[in-house]
Short mmCIF file of C-alpha atoms in Angstrom, two decimals:
data_model
loop_
_atom_site.label_atom_id
_atom_site.label_comp_id
_atom_site.label_asym_id
_atom_site.label_seq_id
_atom_site.Cartn_x
_atom_site.Cartn_y
_atom_site.Cartn_z
CA MET A 139 31.57 2.28 7.83
CA THR A 140 28.54 0.62 8.99
CA VAL A 141 24.49 1.87 8.33
CA HIS A 142 21.96 0.07 10.32
CA VAL A 143 18.80 0.00 8.85
CA VAL A 144 16.18 0.22 11.38
CA GLY A 145 12.93 -1.69 10.31
CA ALA A 146 12.43 -3.76 7.93
CA GLY A 147 8.83 -3.21 6.55
CA VAL A 148 9.36 -2.52 2.98
CA ALA A 149 10.83 1.11 3.18
CA GLY A 150 13.90 -0.18 4.94
CA LEU A 151 14.22 -3.40 3.38
CA ALA A 152 14.71 -1.03 -0.01
CA GLY A 153 17.48 1.19 1.48
CA ALA A 154 19.31 -1.74 2.86
CA LEU A 155 19.10 -3.56 -0.54
CA ALA A 156 20.74 0.13 -2.52
CA LEU A 157 22.86 0.53 0.67
CA ALA A 158 24.50 -2.92 0.32
CA THR A 159 24.14 -2.82 -3.83
CA SER A 160 26.80 0.90 -3.39
CA GLY A 161 28.69 -0.97 -1.88
CA ARG A 162 28.30 -0.39 2.05
CA ALA A 163 28.36 -2.87 5.14
CA VAL A 164 24.39 -2.74 6.07
CA ARG A 165 23.04 -4.27 9.04
CA LEU A 166 19.10 -4.66 9.88
CA TRP A 167 17.36 -4.08 12.46
CA GLU A 168 13.20 -5.78 12.79
CA ALA A 169 11.02 -5.11 16.35
CA THR A 170 9.24 -8.41 15.27
CA ALA A 171 9.88 -11.42 14.45
CA LEU A 172 9.44 -10.90 10.66
CA ALA A 173 9.29 -8.66 7.87
CA GLY A 174 7.47 -6.43 5.36
CA GLY A 175 5.95 -4.49 7.74
CA ARG A 176 2.27 -3.27 6.71
CA CYS A 177 3.52 -5.74 3.25
CA ARG A 178 4.65 -8.81 5.37
CA ALA A 179 3.39 -12.03 4.74
CA LEU A 180 1.52 -13.74 8.20
CA ALA A 181 3.33 -16.62 10.15
CA ASP A 182 0.50 -19.39 8.42
CA GLY A 183 1.32 -18.09 5.33
CA SER A 184 -1.89 -15.89 3.99
CA ASP A 185 -0.57 -12.18 3.15
CA ASN A 186 -2.03 -9.27 5.76
CA GLY A 187 -3.87 -7.01 2.48
CA THR A 188 -4.96 -7.12 -0.94
CA HIS A 189 -1.87 -5.24 -2.32
CA ALA A 190 -1.16 -4.05 -5.30
CA LEU A 191 0.91 -1.88 -8.27
CA ILE A 192 0.27 -1.03 -11.34
CA GLY A 193 3.11 0.26 -14.47
CA GLY A 194 3.49 3.65 -13.45
CA ASN A 195 4.26 2.39 -9.89
CA ARG A 196 8.56 1.84 -11.21
CA ALA A 197 10.52 2.13 -8.23
CA ALA A 198 8.76 -0.66 -7.71
CA LEU A 199 8.78 -3.19 -10.22
CA ALA A 200 12.07 -2.08 -10.50
CA PHE A 201 13.08 -2.97 -6.95
CA LEU A 202 11.40 -6.57 -7.99
CA GLY A 203 13.09 -7.02 -10.73
CA ALA A 204 17.12 -6.40 -8.44
CA ILE A 205 15.40 -9.08 -5.63
CA GLY A 206 14.12 -11.08 -8.65
CA ALA A 207 10.99 -11.32 -7.89
CA ARG A 208 9.51 -9.73 -11.15
CA ASP A 209 7.70 -12.53 -12.70
CA ALA A 210 6.34 -13.72 -9.39
CA TRP A 211 3.65 -10.69 -10.19
CA VAL A 212 1.08 -11.35 -12.62
CA GLU A 213 -1.73 -8.58 -15.00
CA PRO A 214 -4.68 -10.47 -13.06
CA GLU A 215 -7.26 -8.49 -15.31
CA PRO A 216 -5.95 -7.59 -18.34
CA ASP A 217 -9.28 -6.87 -20.48
CA GLY A 218 -10.05 -4.24 -17.61
CA LEU A 219 -10.74 -3.24 -14.81
CA PRO A 220 -14.37 -5.61 -13.91
CA VAL A 221 -16.85 -4.04 -11.19
CA LEU A 222 -20.09 -5.65 -9.63
CA ASP A 223 -22.09 -2.50 -9.05
CA LEU A 224 -24.55 -4.60 -5.71
CA ALA A 225 -26.50 -2.16 -5.38
CA ASP A 226 -28.24 -2.54 -8.97
CA GLY A 227 -26.32 -5.89 -10.06
CA SER A 228 -24.60 -4.27 -13.16
CA ALA A 229 -21.22 -5.79 -14.11
CA ARG A 230 -19.15 -4.28 -16.86
CA ARG A 231 -15.17 -4.53 -16.97
CA ILE A 232 -13.60 -0.70 -16.72
CA ALA A 233 -10.81 -0.13 -18.91
CA LEU A 234 -7.94 1.74 -16.10
CA SER A 235 -6.78 4.47 -18.78
CA GLY A 236 -8.51 7.25 -19.82
CA PHE A 237 -7.36 5.51 -23.95
CA GLY A 238 -9.60 2.20 -23.00
CA TRP A 239 -12.63 4.26 -23.04
CA TRP A 240 -12.71 5.18 -26.25
CA ARG A 241 -15.34 1.75 -26.39
CA ALA A 242 -18.59 2.16 -24.31
CA ALA A 243 -18.74 -0.70 -23.10
CA ARG A 244 -15.46 -0.04 -20.80
CA ARG A 245 -16.52 3.48 -19.50
CA PRO A 246 -16.66 3.97 -15.97
CA ALA A 247 -20.17 4.55 -15.22
CA GLY A 248 -21.48 8.78 -15.73
CA LEU A 249 -18.38 9.42 -17.59
CA GLY A 250 -19.84 12.60 -20.59
CA LEU A 251 -17.90 15.54 -21.41
CA SER A 252 -18.53 17.45 -18.22
CA ALA A 253 -17.57 14.24 -16.05
CA ALA A 254 -14.52 14.03 -18.40
CA GLY A 255 -13.87 17.08 -17.70
CA ALA A 256 -13.73 17.35 -14.02
CA LEU A 257 -11.63 15.04 -13.98
CA LEU A 258 -8.91 16.01 -16.52
CA ARG A 259 -8.97 19.25 -13.92
CA LEU A 260 -7.63 16.57 -11.62
CA LEU A 261 -4.73 16.27 -13.90
CA LEU A 262 -3.99 19.81 -14.13
CA PRO A 263 -1.81 22.66 -11.21
CA GLY A 264 -5.11 24.08 -9.04
CA PRO A 265 -6.30 24.47 -5.74
CA ASP A 266 -6.62 21.07 -3.09
CA ARG A 267 -10.25 19.88 -2.51
CA PRO A 268 -11.65 16.87 -1.00
CA VAL A 269 -12.46 14.57 -3.79
CA ALA A 270 -16.27 14.30 -3.17
CA ALA A 271 -16.34 18.12 -3.39
CA ALA A 272 -15.25 17.81 -6.63
CA PHE A 273 -17.79 16.07 -8.13
CA ALA A 274 -20.43 17.30 -6.78
CA GLY A 275 -21.96 17.50 -9.76
CA HIS A 276 -20.80 14.06 -11.34
CA PRO A 277 -22.89 10.86 -8.33
CA ALA A 278 -22.90 8.53 -10.48
CA LEU A 279 -19.02 9.16 -11.90
CA LEU A 280 -18.35 9.28 -8.10
CA ARG A 281 -19.56 6.65 -6.60
CA GLY A 282 -18.79 3.76 -9.21
CA PHE A 283 -15.33 4.72 -10.37
CA VAL A 284 -13.89 8.20 -8.57
CA GLU A 285 -14.57 7.60 -5.04
CA PRO A 286 -13.21 3.54 -5.41
CA LEU A 287 -10.23 4.80 -6.96
CA THR A 288 -10.24 7.47 -4.18
CA ILE A 289 -9.83 5.05 -1.26
CA ALA A 290 -7.78 2.33 -3.45
CA ALA A 291 -5.25 4.69 -3.15
CA LEU A 292 -5.65 7.35 -0.40
CA ASN A 293 -7.16 5.63 1.94
CA THR A 294 -9.27 8.26 2.37
CA PRO A 295 -12.49 8.55 1.55
CA ALA A 296 -13.46 10.52 -0.66
CA ALA A 297 -15.41 13.75 1.02
CA GLU A 298 -12.06 14.16 2.75
CA ALA A 299 -9.96 13.42 0.36
CA SER A 300 -7.05 15.69 -1.24
CA THR A 301 -7.74 16.40 -5.00
CA ARG A 302 -3.66 16.91 -5.14
CA LEU A 303 -2.84 14.09 -4.05
CA LEU A 304 -5.41 12.03 -6.11
CA GLY A 305 -4.28 13.45 -9.24
CA THR A 306 -0.97 12.67 -8.50
CA VAL A 307 -1.83 8.60 -8.86
CA LEU A 308 -4.20 9.43 -11.37
CA ARG A 309 -1.67 11.40 -13.98
CA GLY A 310 1.32 7.75 -13.22
CA ALA A 311 -1.85 6.37 -14.33
CA ALA A 312 -2.61 7.96 -17.58
CA THR A 313 -1.75 5.39 -20.11
CA PRO A 314 -2.31 2.07 -21.05
CA ALA A 315 1.03 0.79 -19.83
CA THR A 316 1.27 2.69 -16.59
CA ALA A 317 -2.18 1.92 -15.14
CA ARG A 318 -1.52 -2.22 -16.12
CA LEU A 319 -2.77 -3.58 -12.99
CA PHE A 320 -0.23 -5.89 -10.92
CA VAL A 321 -0.69 -8.59 -7.67
CA ALA A 322 1.79 -11.16 -6.15
CA ALA A 323 0.45 -14.88 -7.81
CA GLU A 324 0.82 -16.56 -4.37
CA GLY A 325 1.09 -14.29 -2.60
CA LEU A 326 3.61 -11.33 -0.23
CA GLY A 327 5.88 -13.40 1.04
CA PRO A 328 7.26 -15.49 -2.17
CA GLY A 329 6.55 -12.30 -4.21
CA LEU A 330 7.72 -9.56 -2.30
CA ILE A 331 9.84 -10.31 1.21
CA THR A 332 11.23 -13.72 0.63
CA PRO A 333 13.25 -12.93 -2.33
CA ALA A 334 13.78 -9.61 -0.73
CA LEU A 335 16.06 -10.92 2.35
CA ALA A 336 17.54 -13.30 -0.06
CA ALA A 337 18.82 -10.64 -2.54
CA LEU A 338 20.32 -8.86 1.13
CA ALA A 339 21.89 -11.67 2.98
CA ALA A 340 23.53 -12.58 -0.84
CA ARG A 341 25.08 -8.90 -0.34
CA GLY A 342 25.91 -10.33 3.43
CA VAL A 343 23.51 -8.39 4.66
CA ALA A 344 22.12 -9.09 8.31
CA VAL A 345 18.79 -9.41 9.79
CA THR A 346 18.57 -9.07 13.78
CA PHE A 347 14.41 -10.02 14.70
CA GLY A 348 12.83 -8.75 17.85
CA ALA A 349 15.01 -6.20 18.04
CA ARG A 350 12.57 -2.86 18.83
CA LEU A 351 14.77 0.14 19.46
CA ARG A 352 14.30 1.85 22.54
CA GLY A 353 16.58 5.30 22.21
CA ILE A 354 19.02 6.70 19.93
CA GLU A 355 21.69 8.84 21.47
CA THR A 356 22.90 12.42 19.92
CA ALA A 357 24.77 14.70 20.83
CA ARG A 358 26.19 17.65 18.42
CA ASP A 359 23.70 16.86 15.34
CA ARG A 360 24.67 13.41 15.20
CA ALA A 361 23.16 9.96 16.41
CA ILE A 362 26.20 8.55 18.59
CA ALA A 363 24.71 5.53 19.91
CA LEU A 364 21.35 2.34 19.08
CA VAL A 365 19.40 1.78 22.25
CA PHE A 366 17.47 -1.62 22.44
CA ALA A 367 16.70 -4.22 24.76
CA GLU A 368 19.93 -6.33 25.31
CA GLU A 369 22.52 -3.71 23.50
CA ARG A 370 23.20 0.27 23.14
CA ILE A 371 25.57 0.15 19.63
CA ALA A 372 27.76 2.40 19.45
CA LEU A 373 28.35 4.73 16.99
CA GLY A 374 31.09 5.69 14.78
CA PRO A 375 32.16 8.89 12.74
CA ASP A 376 32.04 6.67 9.92
CA ASP A 377 28.77 5.34 11.00
CA ALA A 378 24.83 6.41 10.14
CA VAL A 379 21.27 4.83 9.75
CA LEU A 380 18.45 4.94 8.11
CA LEU A 381 15.58 5.01 10.59
CA ALA A 382 12.72 3.28 8.51
CA LEU A 383 9.74 3.24 11.25
CA PRO A 384 5.86 4.30 11.05
CA PRO A 385 5.39 8.44 11.98
CA TRP A 386 5.19 6.89 15.87
CA GLU A 387 7.39 5.03 16.09
CA ALA A 388 10.02 7.53 14.30
CA GLN A 389 8.42 11.02 16.60
CA ARG A 390 9.24 8.42 19.62
CA LEU A 391 12.10 8.36 19.33
CA LEU A 392 12.99 11.88 17.64
CA PRO A 393 9.68 13.77 18.92
CA ASP A 394 10.40 17.44 17.41
CA LEU A 395 9.67 15.04 14.18
CA PRO A 396 6.71 16.45 11.89
CA GLY A 397 4.96 13.99 10.81
CA PRO A 398 0.49 12.83 10.27
CA GLN A 399 -1.48 13.13 13.14
CA SER A 400 -4.14 11.64 12.02
CA HIS A 401 -4.23 7.70 10.12
CA ALA A 402 -6.74 5.59 8.52
CA PRO A 403 -7.72 2.07 8.99
CA ILE A 404 -7.74 -1.00 6.66
CA LEU A 405 -10.23 -4.02 6.82
CA ASN A 406 -8.51 -7.00 5.74
CA LEU A 407 -10.83 -10.76 4.97
CA HIS A 408 -8.19 -14.12 4.41
CA PHE A 409 -11.14 -16.81 3.63
CA GLY A 410 -9.46 -20.44 3.49
CA HIS A 411 -10.64 -21.81 0.41
CA GLY A 412 -9.16 -21.04 -2.78
CA VAL A 413 -10.51 -21.84 -6.27
CA PRO A 414 -8.33 -23.31 -9.41
CA GLY A 415 -7.13 -21.42 -12.65
CA PRO A 416 -5.56 -17.95 -13.39
CA VAL A 417 -5.33 -15.36 -10.41
CA ARG A 418 -8.08 -12.47 -10.58
CA PHE A 419 -9.02 -9.23 -9.04
CA LEU A 420 -12.46 -7.78 -9.00
CA GLY A 421 -13.97 -4.53 -7.57
CA LEU A 422 -17.00 -4.36 -6.14
CA VAL A 423 -19.65 -0.75 -5.30
CA GLY A 424 -22.29 -0.71 -3.26
CA GLY A 425 -21.34 -3.08 -0.67
CA LEU A 426 -18.84 -4.33 2.03
CA CYS A 427 -16.19 -5.32 -0.25
CA GLN A 428 -13.96 -3.42 -2.66
CA TRP A 429 -11.58 -5.71 -3.31
CA VAL A 430 -11.43 -9.97 -4.11
CA LEU A 431 -8.50 -11.32 -4.94
CA VAL A 432 -9.41 -15.10 -5.84
CA ARG A 433 -6.22 -17.54 -5.79
CA PRO A 434 -6.11 -21.19 -5.18
CA GLN A 435 -4.64 -20.06 -2.14
CA GLY A 436 -7.07 -18.59 -0.97
CA ILE A 437 -9.78 -14.95 -1.00
CA ALA A 438 -9.30 -12.18 0.39
CA VAL A 439 -10.94 -8.96 0.84
CA THR A 440 -9.59 -5.74 0.91
CA VAL A 441 -11.51 -2.61 3.10
CA SER A 442 -9.95 0.72 2.64
CA ALA A 443 -11.00 3.61 5.04
CA ALA A 444 -12.81 1.29 7.42
CA ASP A 445 -13.77 3.54 10.07
CA ALA A 446 -17.04 1.50 10.94
CA GLU A 447 -15.94 -1.64 9.36
CA SER A 448 -12.98 -2.66 11.98
CA ASP A 449 -15.37 -2.54 15.19
CA GLU A 450 -17.34 -5.02 13.99
CA ALA A 451 -16.92 -8.78 14.55
CA LEU A 452 -15.79 -10.88 12.00
CA GLU A 453 -18.91 -13.40 12.42
CA THR A 454 -20.68 -10.48 10.92
CA LEU A 455 -18.86 -9.56 8.66
CA ALA A 456 -17.41 -13.51 6.84
CA PRO A 457 -21.31 -13.75 6.54
CA ARG A 458 -21.74 -9.87 4.54
CA ALA A 459 -18.22 -10.78 2.69
CA TRP A 460 -18.85 -13.97 1.33
CA GLY A 461 -22.82 -13.24 0.33
CA GLU A 462 -21.26 -9.99 -2.14
CA ILE A 463 -18.49 -12.68 -3.05
CA LEU A 464 -20.78 -14.81 -4.47
CA ARG A 465 -22.48 -12.62 -6.50
CA ALA A 466 -19.28 -11.08 -7.68
CA VAL A 467 -18.09 -14.84 -8.75
CA ALA A 468 -21.32 -15.56 -10.53
CA ALA A 469 -21.54 -12.96 -12.54
CA PHE A 470 -18.40 -12.80 -13.95
CA GLY A 471 -18.52 -16.37 -14.43
CA ILE A 472 -15.48 -18.02 -12.22
CA ALA A 473 -15.55 -21.19 -11.95
CA GLY A 474 -14.88 -23.72 -9.07
CA GLU A 475 -16.54 -25.17 -6.15
CA TRP A 476 -17.78 -21.59 -3.95
CA PRO A 477 -20.53 -23.15 -1.02
CA ILE A 478 -23.71 -20.37 0.14
CA LYS A 479 -21.48 -21.42 4.03
CA PRO A 480 -18.57 -18.82 4.84
CA PRO A 481 -15.27 -21.07 4.31
CA ALA A 482 -13.40 -20.17 7.71
CA CYS A 483 -11.60 -16.92 7.59
CA ARG A 484 -9.82 -14.26 9.41
CA ALA A 485 -9.68 -10.28 9.63
CA VAL A 486 -6.70 -8.22 9.79
CA LYS A 487 -7.69 -4.80 10.66
CA GLU A 488 -4.77 -2.57 10.93
CA ARG A 489 -6.27 0.45 13.02
CA ARG A 490 -3.12 3.13 11.50
CA ALA A 491 -2.69 1.34 7.81
CA THR A 492 -2.27 4.97 6.26
CA PRO A 493 -2.10 8.88 7.53
CA ARG A 494 -5.01 10.41 6.54
CA HIS A 495 -4.55 12.21 2.86
CA ARG A 496 -6.47 15.48 3.74
CA PRO A 497 -6.18 18.26 0.91
CA GLY A 498 -3.65 21.63 2.38
CA PRO A 499 0.05 20.93 3.13
CA ARG A 500 1.52 18.18 4.84
CA ALA A 501 3.81 17.52 7.36
CA LEU A 502 7.00 16.27 5.76
CA PRO A 503 9.71 15.73 7.98
CA LEU A 504 13.62 16.54 6.33
CA ARG A 505 14.53 13.80 4.66
CA ARG A 506 18.20 13.35 7.04
CA PRO A 507 17.04 15.02 10.24
CA LEU A 508 20.63 14.41 11.47
CA ALA A 509 23.64 14.91 9.60
CA ASN A 510 24.46 10.68 10.05
CA LEU A 511 20.07 9.82 9.99
CA ALA A 512 18.24 9.61 7.54
CA LEU A 513 14.40 8.48 7.24
CA ALA A 514 12.67 7.10 5.37
CA GLY A 515 8.86 4.82 5.12
CA ASP A 516 5.14 6.07 2.81
CA TRP A 517 5.19 8.98 4.81
CA THR A 518 8.19 10.70 3.78
CA ASP A 519 7.85 11.51 0.35
CA PRO A 520 6.39 14.11 -0.51
CA ASP A 521 4.37 13.41 -3.26
CA LEU A 522 2.46 10.30 -3.23
CA PRO A 523 0.53 8.82 -0.67
CA ALA A 524 1.65 6.46 1.15
CA THR A 525 1.98 2.78 -0.83
CA ILE A 526 4.52 0.15 -2.16
CA GLU A 527 5.73 2.71 -4.37
CA ALA A 528 6.28 5.76 -1.55
CA ALA A 529 7.57 3.08 0.21
CA VAL A 530 10.64 2.06 -1.78
CA ARG A 531 11.09 5.45 -2.87
CA SER A 532 11.69 6.12 0.20
CA GLY A 533 14.15 4.07 1.47
CA GLN A 534 16.31 4.95 -1.73
CA ALA A 535 16.21 8.15 -1.37
CA ALA A 536 17.71 7.97 1.95
CA ALA A 537 19.97 6.06 1.07
CA ARG A 538 21.15 7.90 -1.68
CA VAL A 539 21.89 11.44 0.82
CA LEU A 540 23.48 8.43 3.26
#
């Protein structure tokens, strides 16, 4: 009675932990040399992106607690998110929850009564349409708050992003407690992936790396064998499969699966220059950088919905980003040595980072398309955009149906 979990991304790790905790024998297979999927730490120790959680991500935070990693995540900006508008140089702290907007200094730019009403309408049932269309009458709020939030949460430009999904995100961060922002103090490796693998090892879960699943043999609505390059694993009558793969890989193995057909890229830049002091998290509007994570180990920049930027060479990206970082740290008084010349930088370009979260019905697969096979992955969650929270929820949901 073994459950074979295929894919050691966050969804697979969460599903494997849920199954092992319930007493099932679990074997975990991963095609690459590293666990974590799009949240992995790269071979040199750097993260592949600037990942954050909020207090409303209950499943993800509970998962961190279950693997003993909750204390590895810190709240970098408890007094509000520092945001620099590169167009006019204005710098302000914005409360992430509307309950903090009673103070004028913590409100987003352009937030008047009419604009607040447009935000409130996102929280209510209504037609699903592009975010930019819903805020066409409030350009200042759209530019300085709604669009950055949309791009961060949905990885889709506001002109084509779903108001329904953005409303789901806003409802999940409506209170001061659920809007709190958390990041991994030392990175995703020590803060998520390594403790998850340790928790699985403690429960007897074996992980096989470098094992890409080539095919799934089926008969009478069941998976009967998993075919890897080096071996064929026959499945007994009580064995099961939890398939936690990106949509294009799942559809390669099960061609009739519905799923997203269009994806959006994310660009991450990692500068080999850190500064002592607490972890900081900065937002920028009107330039290349969107989010800047400052840690002693280095400085990371995330550019979501990076359709144009993903095709730009590192030789031009690095100086552009570094110039914006220098303006941001000066605006918010972040101490440390800040050289004018950009330090060493590497780019991580995720060409298919997430689905494009557009208005309208989503092509979602069945959670259990075969009697003994369940699907996981952030793209399979029916309610949330593709996020760490959705990945954890999907892995646990797949474990439950098995």
